[in-house]
């Protein structure tokens, strides 16, 4: 419990990744991505429950080995690459509430694909949510100006064009407005936000900015980049 709130942390880890097969079981420095999430959550002693939501017995066993509980497996309709996050987390919440015979005030979504998180990131985002009265808090990182929409190009009929109408006017990166990307470290949301508004990001969502280097793994090269950064952190400890 934190600030008088019952808090559930959910690690969503389905087994059907296409870009990197069995991505969530991939090992970085001897620990799986599921393990990185579980071991981080183990350090947050105020959590009332920390679980893995998965469709795989193997993933569930790995979650248990790394400190995550599981009293259920995710049903097939919530295990495809088109399954919605709201529906998946709602299922996890209701199953866990039924198992523990208690309700949770705050739900934390902790994606295994973001292994460079720190416990302090999650606690700060959770405190911000509770103290602000927001619907949710999402951890974000600054977007490189190289990926800014105003600098993105399109190809149509073999001709190059600007994706954004502002493109021709961009003279320097300093003229571009700051944009952010969701880094997967933590989504913190209230029970009402999930069950009543059925959204993770609403018009009352706050950002929690993380400015150090973060990787949210989708592609094989990002596994290598994450391992490099984790090794660098270890050398600096």
mmCIF file of C-alpha atoms in Angstrom:
data_model
loop_
_atom_site.group_PDB
_atom_site.id
_atom_site.type_symbol
_atom_site.label_atom_id
_atom_site.label_comp_id
_atom_site.label_asym_id
_atom_site.label_seq_id
_atom_site.Cartn_x
_atom_site.Cartn_y
_atom_site.Cartn_z
ATOM 1 C CA UNK A 1 0.000 0.000 0.000
ATOM 2 C CA UNK A 2 1.230 3.490 -0.876
ATOM 3 C CA UNK A 3 -0.467 6.668 0.355
ATOM 4 C CA UNK A 4 -3.405 4.550 1.567
ATOM 5 C CA UNK A 5 -3.979 3.040 -1.883
ATOM 6 C CA UNK A 6 -4.064 -0.657 -2.755
ATOM 7 C CA UNK A 7 -1.840 -1.095 -5.772
ATOM 8 C CA UNK A 8 -1.579 -3.869 -8.360
ATOM 9 C CA UNK A 9 1.333 -4.150 -10.804
ATOM 10 C CA UNK A 10 0.693 -6.099 -14.020
ATOM 11 C CA UNK A 11 3.441 -7.373 -16.331
ATOM 12 C CA UNK A 12 1.733 -8.136 -19.669
ATOM 13 C CA UNK A 13 3.656 -10.844 -21.534
ATOM 14 C CA UNK A 14 1.892 -12.713 -24.303
ATOM 15 C CA UNK A 15 3.850 -15.415 -26.120
ATOM 16 C CA UNK A 16 3.005 -14.632 -29.740
ATOM 17 C CA UNK A 17 5.554 -11.954 -30.634
ATOM 18 C CA UNK A 18 6.208 -11.809 -34.393
ATOM 19 C CA UNK A 19 9.106 -9.339 -34.685
ATOM 20 C CA UNK A 20 11.240 -11.241 -32.170
ATOM 21 C CA UNK A 21 9.944 -14.767 -31.467
ATOM 22 C CA UNK A 22 9.529 -15.362 -27.714
ATOM 23 C CA UNK A 23 10.725 -11.805 -27.155
ATOM 24 C CA UNK A 24 9.667 -11.658 -23.510
ATOM 25 C CA UNK A 25 11.802 -14.722 -22.725
ATOM 26 C CA UNK A 26 14.880 -13.267 -24.400
ATOM 27 C CA UNK A 27 17.816 -13.006 -22.026
ATOM 28 C CA UNK A 28 19.848 -9.852 -21.416
ATOM 29 C CA UNK A 29 22.913 -10.285 -19.197
ATOM 30 C CA UNK A 30 21.535 -13.611 -17.973
ATOM 31 C CA UNK A 31 18.044 -12.333 -17.093
ATOM 32 C CA UNK A 32 14.939 -12.592 -19.268
ATOM 33 C CA UNK A 33 12.895 -9.512 -20.099
ATOM 34 C CA UNK A 34 10.191 -10.921 -17.802
ATOM 35 C CA UNK A 35 12.870 -11.253 -15.145
ATOM 36 C CA UNK A 36 14.013 -7.634 -15.479
ATOM 37 C CA UNK A 37 10.443 -6.480 -14.846
ATOM 38 C CA UNK A 38 9.858 -8.895 -11.972
ATOM 39 C CA UNK A 39 13.103 -8.105 -10.182
ATOM 40 C CA UNK A 40 12.435 -4.381 -10.424
ATOM 41 C CA UNK A 41 8.960 -4.809 -8.923
ATOM 42 C CA UNK A 42 10.348 -6.972 -6.086
ATOM 43 C CA UNK A 43 12.126 -3.854 -4.808
ATOM 44 C CA UNK A 44 8.832 -1.973 -4.400
ATOM 45 C CA UNK A 45 7.762 -3.278 -1.022
ATOM 46 C CA UNK A 46 4.588 -1.160 -0.989
ATOM 47 C CA UNK A 47 3.011 -3.120 -3.857
ATOM 48 C CA UNK A 48 -0.005 -5.138 -2.733
ATOM 49 C CA UNK A 49 0.274 -7.580 -5.634
ATOM 50 C CA UNK A 50 2.542 -8.043 -8.625
ATOM 51 C CA UNK A 51 1.419 -10.440 -11.343
ATOM 52 C CA UNK A 52 2.185 -11.620 -14.857
ATOM 53 C CA UNK A 53 -0.617 -11.694 -17.416
ATOM 54 C CA UNK A 54 0.265 -14.286 -20.036
ATOM 55 C CA UNK A 55 -1.193 -17.013 -22.228
ATOM 56 C CA UNK A 56 1.848 -19.273 -21.734
ATOM 57 C CA UNK A 57 2.579 -21.768 -18.954
ATOM 58 C CA UNK A 58 6.297 -21.312 -19.672
ATOM 59 C CA UNK A 59 6.029 -17.539 -19.301
ATOM 60 C CA UNK A 60 3.943 -17.962 -16.133
ATOM 61 C CA UNK A 61 6.629 -20.220 -14.648
ATOM 62 C CA UNK A 62 9.305 -17.659 -15.501
ATOM 63 C CA UNK A 63 7.202 -14.953 -13.887
ATOM 64 C CA UNK A 64 6.868 -17.005 -10.689
ATOM 65 C CA UNK A 65 10.631 -17.595 -10.656
ATOM 66 C CA UNK A 66 11.131 -13.829 -10.824
ATOM 67 C CA UNK A 67 8.687 -12.866 -8.089
ATOM 68 C CA UNK A 68 5.467 -12.461 -10.066
ATOM 69 C CA UNK A 69 2.246 -14.203 -9.076
ATOM 70 C CA UNK A 70 -0.147 -15.831 -11.507
ATOM 71 C CA UNK A 71 -3.524 -17.280 -10.643
ATOM 72 C CA UNK A 72 -4.778 -17.422 -14.240
ATOM 73 C CA UNK A 73 -3.770 -17.661 -17.890
ATOM 74 C CA UNK A 74 -4.937 -15.119 -20.416
ATOM 75 C CA UNK A 75 -7.735 -16.440 -22.681
ATOM 76 C CA UNK A 76 -7.077 -16.868 -26.442
ATOM 77 C CA UNK A 77 -9.151 -13.843 -27.451
ATOM 78 C CA UNK A 78 -6.816 -11.641 -25.389
ATOM 79 C CA UNK A 79 -3.633 -13.300 -26.649
ATOM 80 C CA UNK A 80 -3.493 -12.082 -30.254
ATOM 81 C CA UNK A 81 -1.501 -9.154 -31.602
ATOM 82 C CA UNK A 82 -4.762 -7.256 -32.072
ATOM 83 C CA UNK A 83 -6.003 -7.675 -28.498
ATOM 84 C CA UNK A 84 -6.591 -4.343 -26.790
ATOM 85 C CA UNK A 85 -4.511 -3.234 -23.822
ATOM 86 C CA UNK A 86 -7.579 -2.012 -21.917
ATOM 87 C CA UNK A 87 -9.342 -5.361 -22.281
ATOM 88 C CA UNK A 88 -6.201 -7.296 -21.347
ATOM 89 C CA UNK A 89 -5.467 -5.273 -18.212
ATOM 90 C CA UNK A 90 -9.137 -5.256 -17.194
ATOM 91 C CA UNK A 91 -9.117 -9.062 -17.351
ATOM 92 C CA UNK A 92 -5.952 -9.177 -15.235
ATOM 93 C CA UNK A 93 -7.414 -6.790 -12.657
ATOM 94 C CA UNK A 94 -10.726 -8.613 -12.265
ATOM 95 C CA UNK A 95 -9.083 -12.039 -12.092
ATOM 96 C CA UNK A 96 -6.667 -10.834 -9.421
ATOM 97 C CA UNK A 97 -9.396 -9.121 -7.419
ATOM 98 C CA UNK A 98 -11.433 -12.303 -7.505
ATOM 99 C CA UNK A 99 -8.440 -14.345 -6.358
ATOM 100 C CA UNK A 100 -7.506 -11.998 -3.487
ATOM 101 C CA UNK A 101 -11.102 -11.048 -2.620
ATOM 102 C CA UNK A 102 -10.143 -7.372 -2.547
ATOM 103 C CA UNK A 103 -10.198 -4.412 -4.921
ATOM 104 C CA UNK A 104 -7.247 -2.336 -6.069
ATOM 105 C CA UNK A 105 -7.245 1.453 -6.318
ATOM 106 C CA UNK A 106 -4.283 1.809 -8.667
ATOM 107 C CA UNK A 107 -3.084 -0.401 -11.533
ATOM 108 C CA UNK A 108 0.481 -0.236 -12.849
ATOM 109 C CA UNK A 109 1.287 -1.612 -16.300
ATOM 110 C CA UNK A 110 4.952 -2.598 -16.459
ATOM 111 C CA UNK A 111 6.012 -3.800 -19.905
ATOM 112 C CA UNK A 112 8.852 -6.355 -19.991
ATOM 113 C CA UNK A 113 10.160 -4.774 -23.206
ATOM 114 C CA UNK A 114 11.542 -1.792 -21.258
ATOM 115 C CA UNK A 115 14.310 -3.349 -19.134
ATOM 116 C CA UNK A 116 16.154 -0.151 -18.194
ATOM 117 C CA UNK A 117 13.515 0.953 -15.683
ATOM 118 C CA UNK A 118 14.397 1.759 -12.105
ATOM 119 C CA UNK A 119 12.122 1.235 -9.062
ATOM 120 C CA UNK A 120 12.297 4.973 -8.471
ATOM 121 C CA UNK A 121 10.669 5.604 -11.871
ATOM 122 C CA UNK A 122 7.628 3.529 -10.942
ATOM 123 C CA UNK A 123 7.275 4.982 -7.458
ATOM 124 C CA UNK A 124 7.538 8.563 -8.694
ATOM 125 C CA UNK A 125 4.898 7.962 -11.396
ATOM 126 C CA UNK A 126 2.596 6.326 -8.842
ATOM 127 C CA UNK A 127 2.977 9.155 -6.336
ATOM 128 C CA UNK A 128 2.298 11.693 -9.071
ATOM 129 C CA UNK A 129 -0.924 9.885 -9.994
ATOM 130 C CA UNK A 130 -2.190 9.708 -6.424
ATOM 131 C CA UNK A 131 -1.220 13.237 -5.411
ATOM 132 C CA UNK A 132 -2.485 14.913 -8.596
ATOM 133 C CA UNK A 133 -5.932 13.356 -8.883
ATOM 134 C CA UNK A 134 -5.237 12.551 -12.547
ATOM 135 C CA UNK A 135 -6.806 9.595 -14.338
ATOM 136 C CA UNK A 136 -3.420 8.213 -15.295
ATOM 137 C CA UNK A 137 0.295 8.922 -15.556
ATOM 138 C CA UNK A 138 2.418 7.722 -18.481
ATOM 139 C CA UNK A 139 6.210 7.633 -18.476
ATOM 140 C CA UNK A 140 7.632 9.293 -21.590
ATOM 141 C CA UNK A 141 10.978 10.137 -23.150
ATOM 142 C CA UNK A 142 11.909 13.038 -25.439
ATOM 143 C CA UNK A 143 11.599 12.176 -29.127
ATOM 144 C CA UNK A 144 14.684 12.771 -31.229
ATOM 145 C CA UNK A 145 14.151 15.623 -33.672
ATOM 146 C CA UNK A 146 15.308 13.213 -36.396
ATOM 147 C CA UNK A 147 11.942 11.461 -35.973
ATOM 148 C CA UNK A 148 9.838 14.610 -35.710
ATOM 149 C CA UNK A 149 6.760 14.482 -38.022
ATOM 150 C CA UNK A 150 7.825 17.732 -39.665
ATOM 151 C CA UNK A 151 11.049 16.043 -40.845
ATOM 152 C CA UNK A 152 9.461 12.807 -42.048
ATOM 153 C CA UNK A 153 9.160 12.224 -45.787
ATOM 154 C CA UNK A 154 6.771 10.154 -47.893
ATOM 155 C CA UNK A 155 7.114 8.384 -51.240
ATOM 156 C CA UNK A 156 4.076 8.430 -53.510
ATOM 157 C CA UNK A 157 4.175 7.544 -57.206
ATOM 158 C CA UNK A 158 7.962 7.351 -56.901
ATOM 159 C CA UNK A 159 8.116 10.988 -55.781
ATOM 160 C CA UNK A 160 9.423 12.294 -52.470
ATOM 161 C CA UNK A 161 7.172 14.527 -50.396
ATOM 162 C CA UNK A 162 6.667 15.917 -46.919
ATOM 163 C CA UNK A 163 4.520 13.985 -44.441
ATOM 164 C CA UNK A 164 3.732 17.155 -42.518
ATOM 165 C CA UNK A 165 2.724 20.446 -44.148
ATOM 166 C CA UNK A 166 5.215 22.219 -41.874
ATOM 167 C CA UNK A 167 8.082 20.304 -43.487
ATOM 168 C CA UNK A 168 9.159 22.885 -46.094
ATOM 169 C CA UNK A 169 9.407 25.581 -43.416
ATOM 170 C CA UNK A 170 11.727 23.683 -41.076
ATOM 171 C CA UNK A 171 15.070 25.470 -41.117
ATOM 172 C CA UNK A 172 16.661 23.989 -37.970
ATOM 173 C CA UNK A 173 15.855 21.410 -35.338
ATOM 174 C CA UNK A 174 15.721 24.174 -32.740
ATOM 175 C CA UNK A 175 12.541 25.454 -34.404
ATOM 176 C CA UNK A 176 10.685 22.183 -33.788
ATOM 177 C CA UNK A 177 8.321 21.750 -30.849
ATOM 178 C CA UNK A 178 9.250 19.132 -28.243
ATOM 179 C CA UNK A 179 7.561 15.762 -28.717
ATOM 180 C CA UNK A 180 7.631 12.601 -26.606
ATOM 181 C CA UNK A 181 7.294 8.834 -26.985
ATOM 182 C CA UNK A 182 5.876 6.252 -24.587
ATOM 183 C CA UNK A 183 8.841 4.327 -23.204
ATOM 184 C CA UNK A 184 6.947 1.441 -21.562
ATOM 185 C CA UNK A 185 8.509 1.888 -18.138
ATOM 186 C CA UNK A 186 5.179 2.426 -16.403
ATOM 187 C CA UNK A 187 1.556 3.295 -17.045
ATOM 188 C CA UNK A 188 -0.156 4.164 -13.756
ATOM 189 C CA UNK A 189 -3.937 4.484 -13.782
ATOM 190 C CA UNK A 190 -6.846 4.526 -11.411
ATOM 191 C CA UNK A 191 -9.399 1.749 -11.223
ATOM 192 C CA UNK A 192 -12.062 4.164 -12.428
ATOM 193 C CA UNK A 193 -9.962 5.158 -15.441
ATOM 194 C CA UNK A 194 -9.631 1.531 -16.501
ATOM 195 C CA UNK A 195 -13.114 0.211 -15.723
ATOM 196 C CA UNK A 196 -15.300 3.259 -16.315
ATOM 197 C CA UNK A 197 -13.482 5.394 -18.884
ATOM 198 C CA UNK A 198 -11.975 2.276 -20.480
ATOM 199 C CA UNK A 199 -8.890 4.215 -21.525
ATOM 200 C CA UNK A 200 -5.256 4.438 -20.526
ATOM 201 C CA UNK A 201 -4.698 7.964 -21.848
ATOM 202 C CA UNK A 202 -7.535 10.441 -21.236
ATOM 203 C CA UNK A 203 -7.836 14.220 -21.225
ATOM 204 C CA UNK A 204 -6.668 14.034 -17.602
ATOM 205 C CA UNK A 205 -3.429 12.105 -18.124
ATOM 206 C CA UNK A 206 -0.107 13.471 -16.873
ATOM 207 C CA UNK A 207 3.367 12.749 -18.271
ATOM 208 C CA UNK A 208 6.277 11.593 -16.165
ATOM 209 C CA UNK A 209 9.400 12.543 -18.081
ATOM 210 C CA UNK A 210 12.491 10.319 -18.073
ATOM 211 C CA UNK A 211 15.439 11.938 -19.792
ATOM 212 C CA UNK A 212 18.112 9.233 -19.549
ATOM 213 C CA UNK A 213 18.558 6.741 -22.390
ATOM 214 C CA UNK A 214 15.709 4.204 -22.536
ATOM 215 C CA UNK A 215 14.942 1.318 -24.910
ATOM 216 C CA UNK A 216 11.477 -0.162 -25.478
ATOM 217 C CA UNK A 217 12.328 -3.281 -27.465
ATOM 218 C CA UNK A 218 10.525 -4.040 -30.727
ATOM 219 C CA UNK A 219 13.349 -4.962 -33.112
ATOM 220 C CA UNK A 220 16.388 -7.286 -32.788
ATOM 221 C CA UNK A 221 18.856 -4.375 -32.958
ATOM 222 C CA UNK A 222 17.168 -2.884 -29.893
ATOM 223 C CA UNK A 223 18.041 -5.996 -27.905
ATOM 224 C CA UNK A 224 21.702 -5.296 -28.638
ATOM 225 C CA UNK A 225 21.298 -1.629 -27.752
ATOM 226 C CA UNK A 226 19.567 -2.518 -24.466
ATOM 227 C CA UNK A 227 22.357 -4.946 -23.539
ATOM 228 C CA UNK A 228 24.969 -2.278 -24.278
ATOM 229 C CA UNK A 229 23.179 0.226 -22.036
ATOM 230 C CA UNK A 230 22.699 -2.306 -19.228
ATOM 231 C CA UNK A 231 26.384 -3.186 -19.365
ATOM 232 C CA UNK A 232 27.252 0.506 -19.246
ATOM 233 C CA UNK A 233 25.043 0.975 -16.167
ATOM 234 C CA UNK A 234 26.703 -2.003 -14.493
ATOM 235 C CA UNK A 235 30.174 -0.561 -15.155
ATOM 236 C CA UNK A 236 29.086 2.752 -13.626
ATOM 237 C CA UNK A 237 27.670 1.192 -10.417
#
